[in-house]
Structures are given as C-alpha cells and as structure tokens.
Amino acid sequence: FHVTGVQTCALPISSVTDLKLVLGHRGSSQWDFDVAWLQSATARLNYTGTTANGTGYYGSGTQQFAGLEFATNWRPDPESGWNDFFLRLGGHLFEFQQNLGVLSPGPATYSARHSGIGTLWGVGVDSRIDPRWLVRLSLLKYDRIGGQAIDSTFYTLGLIRDF
C-alpha cells in the first residue's frame, strides 16, 4: 500500500504470533533438514501521516501470511562442544494478505493477496530437556514474503520431540 507524497508515517506493529508445524530429519550430527507449515496471526495496525502538501491522514489495516517453509540447519562438529547451536538457511512459499483503509481525508480501501517464494536465514540453539524432548530458541529472518518486498524477523521458542 503506497500513499504518494508521504513525508511521515508510523506503523506501530510490535509483535505477531504464529503457529508452525515442522517435520524434520537429522541427516547427520551436523545437518538437519525440515519442511514446515507456518500460519501467522492477523497483525492489526493503525497509521498516521502527512502528505507532501501538508494534508494529514490516518487509517488502519490488517495483514497476515501463511505457507510452506523448507530449510536446513548446519551445526558445528559435536566434538567442539557447540553442537546445540545452528545456522539455518532455506526458502519459503507464502501467501501474504493485506487489507488497508484510509479513514481521513476520505474513505478508501485496499486489499491484496500475493503469493511467491522468498529466502530465510537464522541462528538458534537447541537444549535437550530429556531424552526425547528439546527446547529451541531461534532468530529467523524471512525475506520477500509472498514474493513481495516484505521482510519479517521472528524470535521463536519451540518444543521439539524426537521420534
């Protein structure tokens, strides 16, 4: 959504939760491979701004995304003592949905759905809490959500069960 001539704009979105279901395979002590389904919650936003000619405006909107993620994790050699840490590289195929409305200086709406591929990368650490369960903390960066110039960073906490 673009407003021509915008000088200032505030989009106060501080956090969005998501649900991710993952099916993975540990290929070796240093490589994991997985496929996941991710569904974000609906982010609600309010915005204000001023056009180049000084006209103020405000509005609100929602956005969310969902789709498939595929990635590999690389871990240091187990003998290093750092094998719980990992680097993650992969991609995603997401659909991004956006609904925006300008309430002043006159009502106008914009809705769009975009689908496309993008990249992801991140870092994380797994901590085993018993022989079959792990807790995972990670930072993940998703680029080009829905194939658009939309990026997002997720700080995640997950529970993993070994089968």
JSON list of N, CA, C and O in Angstrom, two decimals, residues 39-90:
[
{"chain": "A", "resi": 39, "resn": "GLN", "atom": "N", "xyz": [1.62, -20.37, 9.92]},
{"chain": "A", "resi": 39, "resn": "GLN", "atom": "CA", "xyz": [0.44, -19.50, 9.83]},
{"chain": "A", "resi": 39, "resn": "GLN", "atom": "C", "xyz": [0.63, -18.37, 10.83]},
{"chain": "A", "resi": 39, "resn": "GLN", "atom": "O", "xyz": [0.73, -18.63, 12.03]},
{"chain": "A", "resi": 40, "resn": "SER", "atom": "N", "xyz": [0.71, -17.14, 10.35]},
{"chain": "A", "resi": 40, "resn": "SER", "atom": "CA", "xyz": [0.84, -16.01, 11.27]},
{"chain": "A", "resi": 40, "resn": "SER", "atom": "C", "xyz": [-0.55, -15.62, 11.77]},
{"chain": "A", "resi": 40, "resn": "SER", "atom": "O", "xyz": [-1.56, -15.87, 11.11]},
{"chain": "A", "resi": 41, "resn": "ALA", "atom": "N", "xyz": [-0.58, -15.01, 12.94]},
{"chain": "A", "resi": 41, "resn": "ALA", "atom": "CA", "xyz": [-1.82, -14.40, 13.42]},
{"chain": "A", "resi": 41, "resn": "ALA", "atom": "C", "xyz": [-2.06, -13.14, 12.59]},
{"chain": "A", "resi": 41, "resn": "ALA", "atom": "O", "xyz": [-1.18, -12.69, 11.86]},
{"chain": "A", "resi": 42, "resn": "THR", "atom": "N", "xyz": [-3.23, -12.57, 12.71]},
{"chain": "A", "resi": 42, "resn": "THR", "atom": "CA", "xyz": [-3.53, -11.33, 12.00]},
{"chain": "A", "resi": 42, "resn": "THR", "atom": "C", "xyz": [-2.92, -10.17, 12.76]},
{"chain": "A", "resi": 42, "resn": "THR", "atom": "O", "xyz": [-3.20, -9.98, 13.94]},
{"chain": "A", "resi": 43, "resn": "ALA", "atom": "N", "xyz": [-2.07, -9.42, 12.08]},
{"chain": "A", "resi": 43, "resn": "ALA", "atom": "CA", "xyz": [-1.48, -8.21, 12.67]},
{"chain": "A", "resi": 43, "resn": "ALA", "atom": "C", "xyz": [-2.42, -7.05, 12.37]},
{"chain": "A", "resi": 43, "resn": "ALA", "atom": "O", "xyz": [-2.84, -6.86, 11.22]},
{"chain": "A", "resi": 44, "resn": "ARG", "atom": "N", "xyz": [-2.75, -6.31, 13.38]},
{"chain": "A", "resi": 44, "resn": "ARG", "atom": "CA", "xyz": [-3.60, -5.13, 13.22]},
{"chain": "A", "resi": 44, "resn": "ARG", "atom": "C", "xyz": [-2.73, -3.90, 13.37]},
{"chain": "A", "resi": 44, "resn": "ARG", "atom": "O", "xyz": [-1.86, -3.86, 14.23]},
{"chain": "A", "resi": 45, "resn": "LEU", "atom": "N", "xyz": [-2.94, -2.92, 12.51]},
{"chain": "A", "resi": 45, "resn": "LEU", "atom": "CA", "xyz": [-2.11, -1.72, 12.57]},
{"chain": "A", "resi": 45, "resn": "LEU", "atom": "C", "xyz": [-2.95, -0.48, 12.38]},
{"chain": "A", "resi": 45, "resn": "LEU", "atom": "O", "xyz": [-4.00, -0.51, 11.74]},
{"chain": "A", "resi": 46, "resn": "ASN", "atom": "N", "xyz": [-2.48, 0.59, 12.98]},
{"chain": "A", "resi": 46, "resn": "ASN", "atom": "CA", "xyz": [-3.04, 1.93, 12.79]},
{"chain": "A", "resi": 46, "resn": "ASN", "atom": "C", "xyz": [-1.91, 2.81, 12.30]},
{"chain": "A", "resi": 46, "resn": "ASN", "atom": "O", "xyz": [-0.77, 2.66, 12.74]},
{"chain": "A", "resi": 47, "resn": "TYR", "atom": "N", "xyz": [-2.20, 3.73, 11.41]},
{"chain": "A", "resi": 47, "resn": "TYR", "atom": "CA", "xyz": [-1.15, 4.58, 10.88]},
{"chain": "A", "resi": 47, "resn": "TYR", "atom": "C", "xyz": [-1.65, 6.00, 10.71]},
{"chain": "A", "resi": 47, "resn": "TYR", "atom": "O", "xyz": [-2.85, 6.26, 10.59]},
{"chain": "A", "resi": 48, "resn": "THR", "atom": "N", "xyz": [-0.69, 6.92, 10.75]},
{"chain": "A", "resi": 48, "resn": "THR", "atom": "CA", "xyz": [-0.95, 8.34, 10.54]},
{"chain": "A", "resi": 48, "resn": "THR", "atom": "C", "xyz": [0.18, 8.89, 9.69]},
{"chain": "A", "resi": 48, "resn": "THR", "atom": "O", "xyz": [1.26, 8.32, 9.63]},
{"chain": "A", "resi": 49, "resn": "GLY", "atom": "N", "xyz": [-0.09, 9.99, 9.07]},
{"chain": "A", "resi": 49, "resn": "GLY", "atom": "CA", "xyz": [0.95, 10.60, 8.26]},
{"chain": "A", "resi": 49, "resn": "GLY", "atom": "C", "xyz": [0.53, 11.94, 7.70]},
{"chain": "A", "resi": 49, "resn": "GLY", "atom": "O", "xyz": [-0.59, 12.41, 7.95]},
{"chain": "A", "resi": 50, "resn": "THR", "atom": "N", "xyz": [1.43, 12.54, 6.95]},
{"chain": "A", "resi": 50, "resn": "THR", "atom": "CA", "xyz": [1.19, 13.82, 6.33]},
{"chain": "A", "resi": 50, "resn": "THR", "atom": "C", "xyz": [1.68, 13.73, 4.89]},
{"chain": "A", "resi": 50, "resn": "THR", "atom": "O", "xyz": [2.80, 13.28, 4.65]},
{"chain": "A", "resi": 51, "resn": "THR", "atom": "N", "xyz": [0.86, 14.15, 3.95]},
{"chain": "A", "resi": 51, "resn": "THR", "atom": "CA", "xyz": [1.27, 14.13, 2.54]},
{"chain": "A", "resi": 51, "resn": "THR", "atom": "C", "xyz": [2.22, 15.30, 2.28]},
{"chain": "A", "resi": 51, "resn": "THR", "atom": "O", "xyz": [2.40, 16.18, 3.14]},
{"chain": "A", "resi": 52, "resn": "ALA", "atom": "N", "xyz": [2.81, 15.32, 1.10]},
{"chain": "A", "resi": 52, "resn": "ALA", "atom": "CA", "xyz": [3.76, 16.38, 0.73]},
{"chain": "A", "resi": 52, "resn": "ALA", "atom": "C", "xyz": [3.11, 17.76, 0.75]},
{"chain": "A", "resi": 52, "resn": "ALA", "atom": "O", "xyz": [3.77, 18.76, 1.02]},
{"chain": "A", "resi": 53, "resn": "ASN", "atom": "N", "xyz": [1.80, 17.85, 0.52]},
{"chain": "A", "resi": 53, "resn": "ASN", "atom": "CA", "xyz": [1.13, 19.16, 0.53]},
{"chain": "A", "resi": 53, "resn": "ASN", "atom": "C", "xyz": [0.57, 19.51, 1.91]},
{"chain": "A", "resi": 53, "resn": "ASN", "atom": "O", "xyz": [-0.15, 20.49, 2.04]},
{"chain": "A", "resi": 54, "resn": "GLY", "atom": "N", "xyz": [0.90, 18.70, 2.95]},
{"chain": "A", "resi": 54, "resn": "GLY", "atom": "CA", "xyz": [0.51, 19.03, 4.31]},
{"chain": "A", "resi": 54, "resn": "GLY", "atom": "C", "xyz": [-0.82, 18.46, 4.77]},
{"chain": "A", "resi": 54, "resn": "GLY", "atom": "O", "xyz": [-1.26, 18.75, 5.88]},
{"chain": "A", "resi": 55, "resn": "THR", "atom": "N", "xyz": [-1.46, 17.67, 3.94]},
{"chain": "A", "resi": 55, "resn": "THR", "atom": "CA", "xyz": [-2.74, 17.07, 4.33]},
{"chain": "A", "resi": 55, "resn": "THR", "atom": "C", "xyz": [-2.48, 15.87, 5.23]},
{"chain": "A", "resi": 55, "resn": "THR", "atom": "O", "xyz": [-1.73, 14.97, 4.88]},
{"chain": "A", "resi": 56, "resn": "GLY", "atom": "N", "xyz": [-3.13, 15.89, 6.38]},
{"chain": "A", "resi": 56, "resn": "GLY", "atom": "CA", "xyz": [-2.98, 14.76, 7.30]},
{"chain": "A", "resi": 56, "resn": "GLY", "atom": "C", "xyz": [-3.90, 13.62, 6.92]},
{"chain": "A", "resi": 56, "resn": "GLY", "atom": "O", "xyz": [-4.96, 13.82, 6.31]},
{"chain": "A", "resi": 57, "resn": "TYR", "atom": "N", "xyz": [-3.51, 12.41, 7.25]},
{"chain": "A", "resi": 57, "resn": "TYR", "atom": "CA", "xyz": [-4.35, 11.25, 7.01]},
{"chain": "A", "resi": 57, "resn": "TYR", "atom": "C", "xyz": [-4.14, 10.23, 8.11]},
{"chain": "A", "resi": 57, "resn": "TYR", "atom": "O", "xyz": [-3.16, 10.27, 8.85]},
{"chain": "A", "resi": 58, "resn": "TYR", "atom": "N", "xyz": [-5.10, 9.33, 8.25]},
{"chain": "A", "resi": 58, "resn": "TYR", "atom": "CA", "xyz": [-4.97, 8.22, 9.20]},
{"chain": "A", "resi": 58, "resn": "TYR", "atom": "C", "xyz": [-5.81, 7.06, 8.70]},
{"chain": "A", "resi": 58, "resn": "TYR", "atom": "O", "xyz": [-6.71, 7.23, 7.88]},
{"chain": "A", "resi": 59, "resn": "GLY", "atom": "N", "xyz": [-5.51, 5.90, 9.21]},
{"chain": "A", "resi": 59, "resn": "GLY", "atom": "CA", "xyz": [-6.26, 4.71, 8.81]},
{"chain": "A", "resi": 59, "resn": "GLY", "atom": "C", "xyz": [-5.85, 3.50, 9.63]},
{"chain": "A", "resi": 59, "resn": "GLY", "atom": "O", "xyz": [-5.11, 3.62, 10.61]},
{"chain": "A", "resi": 60, "resn": "SER", "atom": "N", "xyz": [-6.32, 2.35, 9.19]},
{"chain": "A", "resi": 60, "resn": "SER", "atom": "CA", "xyz": [-6.00, 1.10, 9.89]},
{"chain": "A", "resi": 60, "resn": "SER", "atom": "C", "xyz": [-5.99, -0.04, 8.88]},
{"chain": "A", "resi": 60, "resn": "SER", "atom": "O", "xyz": [-6.45, 0.12, 7.75]},
{"chain": "A", "resi": 61, "resn": "GLY", "atom": "N", "xyz": [-5.50, -1.18, 9.32]},
{"chain": "A", "resi": 61, "resn": "GLY", "atom": "CA", "xyz": [-5.46, -2.32, 8.42]},
{"chain": "A", "resi": 61, "resn": "GLY", "atom": "C", "xyz": [-5.09, -3.60, 9.14]},
{"chain": "A", "resi": 61, "resn": "GLY", "atom": "O", "xyz": [-4.84, -3.62, 10.35]},
{"chain": "A", "resi": 62, "resn": "THR", "atom": "N", "xyz": [-5.07, -4.67, 8.37]},
{"chain": "A", "resi": 62, "resn": "THR", "atom": "CA", "xyz": [-4.67, -5.98, 8.88]},
{"chain": "A", "resi": 62, "resn": "THR", "atom": "C", "xyz": [-3.76, -6.64, 7.84]},
{"chain": "A", "resi": 62, "resn": "THR", "atom": "O", "xyz": [-3.83, -6.33, 6.66]},
{"chain": "A", "resi": 63, "resn": "GLN", "atom": "N", "xyz": [-2.92, -7.54, 8.33]},
{"chain": "A", "resi": 63, "resn": "GLN", "atom": "CA", "xyz": [-2.11, -8.34, 7.41]},
{"chain": "A", "resi": 63, "resn": "GLN", "atom": "C", "xyz": [-1.74, -9.65, 8.09]},
{"chain": "A", "resi": 63, "resn": "GLN", "atom": "O", "xyz": [-1.66, -9.74, 9.31]},
{"chain": "A", "resi": 64, "resn": "GLN", "atom": "N", "xyz": [-1.58, -10.69, 7.26]},
{"chain": "A", "resi": 64, "resn": "GLN", "atom": "CA", "xyz": [-1.16, -12.00, 7.75]},
{"chain": "A", "resi": 64, "resn": "GLN", "atom": "C", "xyz": [-0.55, -12.77, 6.59]},
{"chain": "A", "resi": 64, "resn": "GLN", "atom": "O", "xyz": [-0.71, -12.41, 5.44]},
{"chain": "A", "resi": 65, "resn": "PHE", "atom": "N", "xyz": [0.18, -13.86, 6.94]},
{"chain": "A", "resi": 65, "resn": "PHE", "atom": "CA", "xyz": [0.74, -14.71, 5.89]},
{"chain": "A", "resi": 65, "resn": "PHE", "atom": "C", "xyz": [0.75, -16.16, 6.35]},
{"chain": "A", "resi": 65, "resn": "PHE", "atom": "O", "xyz": [0.67, -16.45, 7.53]},
{"chain": "A", "resi": 66, "resn": "ALA", "atom": "N", "xyz": [0.81, -17.05, 5.38]},
{"chain": "A", "resi": 66, "resn": "ALA", "atom": "CA", "xyz": [0.82, -18.49, 5.65]},
{"chain": "A", "resi": 66, "resn": "ALA", "atom": "C", "xyz": [1.49, -19.20, 4.48]},
{"chain": "A", "resi": 66, "resn": "ALA", "atom": "O", "xyz": [1.49, -18.70, 3.36]},
{"chain": "A", "resi": 67, "resn": "GLY", "atom": "N", "xyz": [2.03, -20.40, 4.76]},
{"chain": "A", "resi": 67, "resn": "GLY", "atom": "CA", "xyz": [2.60, -21.18, 3.68]},
{"chain": "A", "resi": 67, "resn": "GLY", "atom": "C", "xyz": [3.64, -22.17, 4.15]},
{"chain": "A", "resi": 67, "resn": "GLY", "atom": "O", "xyz": [3.77, -22.46, 5.34]},
{"chain": "A", "resi": 68, "resn": "LEU", "atom": "N", "xyz": [4.39, -22.67, 3.16]},
{"chain": "A", "resi": 68, "resn": "LEU", "atom": "CA", "xyz": [5.41, -23.69, 3.41]},
{"chain": "A", "resi": 68, "resn": "LEU", "atom": "C", "xyz": [6.79, -23.08, 3.56]},
{"chain": "A", "resi": 68, "resn": "LEU", "atom": "O", "xyz": [7.13, -22.13, 2.86]},
{"chain": "A", "resi": 69, "resn": "GLU", "atom": "N", "xyz": [7.56, -23.68, 4.45]},
{"chain": "A", "resi": 69, "resn": "GLU", "atom": "CA", "xyz": [8.95, -23.30, 4.67]},
{"chain": "A", "resi": 69, "resn": "GLU", "atom": "C", "xyz": [9.80, -24.56, 4.53]},
{"chain": "A", "resi": 69, "resn": "GLU", "atom": "O", "xyz": [9.39, -25.63, 4.95]},
{"chain": "A", "resi": 70, "resn": "PHE", "atom": "N", "xyz": [10.96, -24.43, 3.93]},
{"chain": "A", "resi": 70, "resn": "PHE", "atom": "CA", "xyz": [11.87, -25.57, 3.78]},
{"chain": "A", "resi": 70, "resn": "PHE", "atom": "C", "xyz": [13.27, -25.05, 4.08]},
{"chain": "A", "resi": 70, "resn": "PHE", "atom": "O", "xyz": [13.65, -23.96, 3.66]},
{"chain": "A", "resi": 71, "resn": "ALA", "atom": "N", "xyz": [14.02, -25.82, 4.91]},
{"chain": "A", "resi": 71, "resn": "ALA", "atom": "CA", "xyz": [15.32, -25.30, 5.34]},
{"chain": "A", "resi": 71, "resn": "ALA", "atom": "C", "xyz": [16.23, -26.41, 5.80]},
{"chain": "A", "resi": 71, "resn": "ALA", "atom": "O", "xyz": [15.81, -27.55, 6.03]},
{"chain": "A", "resi": 72, "resn": "THR", "atom": "N", "xyz": [17.50, -26.05, 5.94]},
{"chain": "A", "resi": 72, "resn": "THR", "atom": "CA", "xyz": [18.50, -26.94, 6.51]},
{"chain": "A", "resi": 72, "resn": "THR", "atom": "C", "xyz": [19.22, -26.19, 7.63]},
{"chain": "A", "resi": 72, "resn": "THR", "atom": "O", "xyz": [19.37, -24.98, 7.57]},
{"chain": "A", "resi": 73, "resn": "ASN", "atom": "N", "xyz": [19.58, -26.94, 8.66]},
{"chain": "A", "resi": 73, "resn": "ASN", "atom": "CA", "xyz": [20.36, -26.38, 9.76]},
{"chain": "A", "resi": 73, "resn": "ASN", "atom": "C", "xyz": [21.74, -27.01, 9.72]},
{"chain": "A", "resi": 73, "resn": "ASN", "atom": "O", "xyz": [21.86, -28.23, 9.60]},
{"chain": "A", "resi": 74, "resn": "TRP", "atom": "N", "xyz": [22.77, -26.18, 9.85]},
{"chain": "A", "resi": 74, "resn": "TRP", "atom": "CA", "xyz": [24.13, -26.68, 9.97]},
{"chain": "A", "resi": 74, "resn": "TRP", "atom": "C", "xyz": [24.60, -26.44, 11.39]},
{"chain": "A", "resi": 74, "resn": "TRP", "atom": "O", "xyz": [24.42, -25.37, 11.95]},
{"chain": "A", "resi": 75, "resn": "ARG", "atom": "N", "xyz": [25.21, -27.47, 11.98]},
{"chain": "A", "resi": 75, "resn": "ARG", "atom": "CA", "xyz": [25.72, -27.41, 13.35]},
{"chain": "A", "resi": 75, "resn": "ARG", "atom": "C", "xyz": [27.22, -27.67, 13.36]},
{"chain": "A", "resi": 75, "resn": "ARG", "atom": "O", "xyz": [27.72, -28.45, 12.56]},
{"chain": "A", "resi": 76, "resn": "PRO", "atom": "N", "xyz": [27.94, -27.07, 14.31]},
{"chain": "A", "resi": 76, "resn": "PRO", "atom": "CA", "xyz": [29.36, -27.37, 14.45]},
{"chain": "A", "resi": 76, "resn": "PRO", "atom": "C", "xyz": [29.57, -28.85, 14.83]},
{"chain": "A", "resi": 76, "resn": "PRO", "atom": "O", "xyz": [28.66, -29.51, 15.33]},
{"chain": "A", "resi": 77, "resn": "ASP", "atom": "N", "xyz": [30.76, -29.34, 14.62]},
{"chain": "A", "resi": 77, "resn": "ASP", "atom": "CA", "xyz": [31.12, -30.71, 14.97]},
{"chain": "A", "resi": 77, "resn": "ASP", "atom": "C", "xyz": [30.80, -30.98, 16.44]},
{"chain": "A", "resi": 77, "resn": "ASP", "atom": "O", "xyz": [31.07, -30.14, 17.30]},
{"chain": "A", "resi": 78, "resn": "PRO", "atom": "N", "xyz": [30.19, -32.16, 16.75]},
{"chain": "A", "resi": 78, "resn": "PRO", "atom": "CA", "xyz": [29.85, -32.46, 18.15]},
{"chain": "A", "resi": 78, "resn": "PRO", "atom": "C", "xyz": [31.04, -32.39, 19.11]},
{"chain": "A", "resi": 78, "resn": "PRO", "atom": "O", "xyz": [30.87, -32.02, 20.28]},
{"chain": "A", "resi": 79, "resn": "GLU", "atom": "N", "xyz": [32.22, -32.69, 18.63]},
{"chain": "A", "resi": 79, "resn": "GLU", "atom": "CA", "xyz": [33.41, -32.65, 19.49]},
{"chain": "A", "resi": 79, "resn": "GLU", "atom": "C", "xyz": [33.80, -31.23, 19.90]},
{"chain": "A", "resi": 79, "resn": "GLU", "atom": "O", "xyz": [34.56, -31.04, 20.84]},
{"chain": "A", "resi": 80, "resn": "SER", "atom": "N", "xyz": [33.25, -30.22, 19.21]},
{"chain": "A", "resi": 80, "resn": "SER", "atom": "CA", "xyz": [33.57, -28.83, 19.54]},
{"chain": "A", "resi": 80, "resn": "SER", "atom": "C", "xyz": [32.88, -28.37, 20.82]},
{"chain": "A", "resi": 80, "resn": "SER", "atom": "O", "xyz": [33.27, -27.36, 21.40]},
{"chain": "A", "resi": 81, "resn": "GLY", "atom": "N", "xyz": [31.80, -29.08, 21.21]},
{"chain": "A", "resi": 81, "resn": "GLY", "atom": "CA", "xyz": [31.01, -28.65, 22.36]},
{"chain": "A", "resi": 81, "resn": "GLY", "atom": "C", "xyz": [29.96, -27.61, 22.02]},
{"chain": "A", "resi": 81, "resn": "GLY", "atom": "O", "xyz": [29.23, -27.15, 22.89]},
{"chain": "A", "resi": 82, "resn": "TRP", "atom": "N", "xyz": [29.84, -27.23, 20.75]},
{"chain": "A", "resi": 82, "resn": "TRP", "atom": "CA", "xyz": [28.90, -26.20, 20.30]},
{"chain": "A", "resi": 82, "resn": "TRP", "atom": "C", "xyz": [27.80, -26.79, 19.40]},
{"chain": "A", "resi": 82, "resn": "TRP", "atom": "O", "xyz": [27.13, -26.06, 18.69]},
{"chain": "A", "resi": 83, "resn": "ASN", "atom": "N", "xyz": [27.58, -28.09, 19.42]},
{"chain": "A", "resi": 83, "resn": "ASN", "atom": "CA", "xyz": [26.65, -28.76, 18.51]},
{"chain": "A", "resi": 83, "resn": "ASN", "atom": "C", "xyz": [25.19, -28.39, 18.75]},
{"chain": "A", "resi": 83, "resn": "ASN", "atom": "O", "xyz": [24.35, -28.64, 17.90]},
{"chain": "A", "resi": 84, "resn": "ASP", "atom": "N", "xyz": [24.85, -27.81, 19.90]},
{"chain": "A", "resi": 84, "resn": "ASP", "atom": "CA", "xyz": [23.47, -27.38, 20.14]},
{"chain": "A", "resi": 84, "resn": "ASP", "atom": "C", "xyz": [23.12, -26.12, 19.36]},
{"chain": "A", "resi": 84, "resn": "ASP", "atom": "O", "xyz": [21.95, -25.81, 19.15]},
{"chain": "A", "resi": 85, "resn": "PHE", "atom": "N", "xyz": [24.12, -25.37, 18.91]},
{"chain": "A", "resi": 85, "resn": "PHE", "atom": "CA", "xyz": [23.90, -24.14, 18.13]},
{"chain": "A", "resi": 85, "resn": "PHE", "atom": "C", "xyz": [23.79, -24.48, 16.65]},
{"chain": "A", "resi": 85, "resn": "PHE", "atom": "O", "xyz": [24.38, -25.45, 16.19]},
{"chain": "A", "resi": 86, "resn": "PHE", "atom": "N", "xyz": [23.02, -23.68, 15.89]},
{"chain": "A", "resi": 86, "resn": "PHE", "atom": "CA", "xyz": [22.89, -23.95, 14.46]},
{"chain": "A", "resi": 86, "resn": "PHE", "atom": "C", "xyz": [22.72, -22.67, 13.66]},
{"chain": "A", "resi": 86, "resn": "PHE", "atom": "O", "xyz": [22.28, -21.65, 14.17]},
{"chain": "A", "resi": 87, "resn": "LEU", "atom": "N", "xyz": [23.08, -22.76, 12.38]},
{"chain": "A", "resi": 87, "resn": "LEU", "atom": "CA", "xyz": [22.80, -21.74, 11.36]},
{"chain": "A", "resi": 87, "resn": "LEU", "atom": "C", "xyz": [21.74, -22.33, 10.44]},
{"chain": "A", "resi": 87, "resn": "LEU", "atom": "O", "xyz": [21.85, -23.48, 10.04]},
{"chain": "A", "resi": 88, "resn": "ARG", "atom": "N", "xyz": [20.74, -21.56, 10.08]},
{"chain": "A", "resi": 88, "resn": "ARG", "atom": "CA", "xyz": [19.62, -22.04, 9.28]},
{"chain": "A", "resi": 88, "resn": "ARG", "atom": "C", "xyz": [19.55, -21.29, 7.96]},
{"chain": "A", "resi": 88, "resn": "ARG", "atom": "O", "xyz": [19.61, -20.06, 7.94]},
{"chain": "A", "resi": 89, "resn": "LEU", "atom": "N", "xyz": [19.42, -22.02, 6.85]},
{"chain": "A", "resi": 89, "resn": "LEU", "atom": "CA", "xyz": [19.26, -21.44, 5.52]},
{"chain": "A", "resi": 89, "resn": "LEU", "atom": "C", "xyz": [18.14, -22.16, 4.80]},
{"chain": "A", "resi": 89, "resn": "LEU", "atom": "O", "xyz": [18.03, -23.39, 4.89]},
{"chain": "A", "resi": 90, "resn": "GLY", "atom": "N", "xyz": [17.34, -21.43, 4.06]},
{"chain": "A", "resi": 90, "resn": "GLY", "atom": "CA", "xyz": [16.26, -22.08, 3.32]},
{"chain": "A", "resi": 90, "resn": "GLY", "atom": "C", "xyz": [15.44, -21.10, 2.53]},
{"chain": "A", "resi": 90, "resn": "GLY", "atom": "O", "xyz": [15.87, -20.00, 2.19]}
]
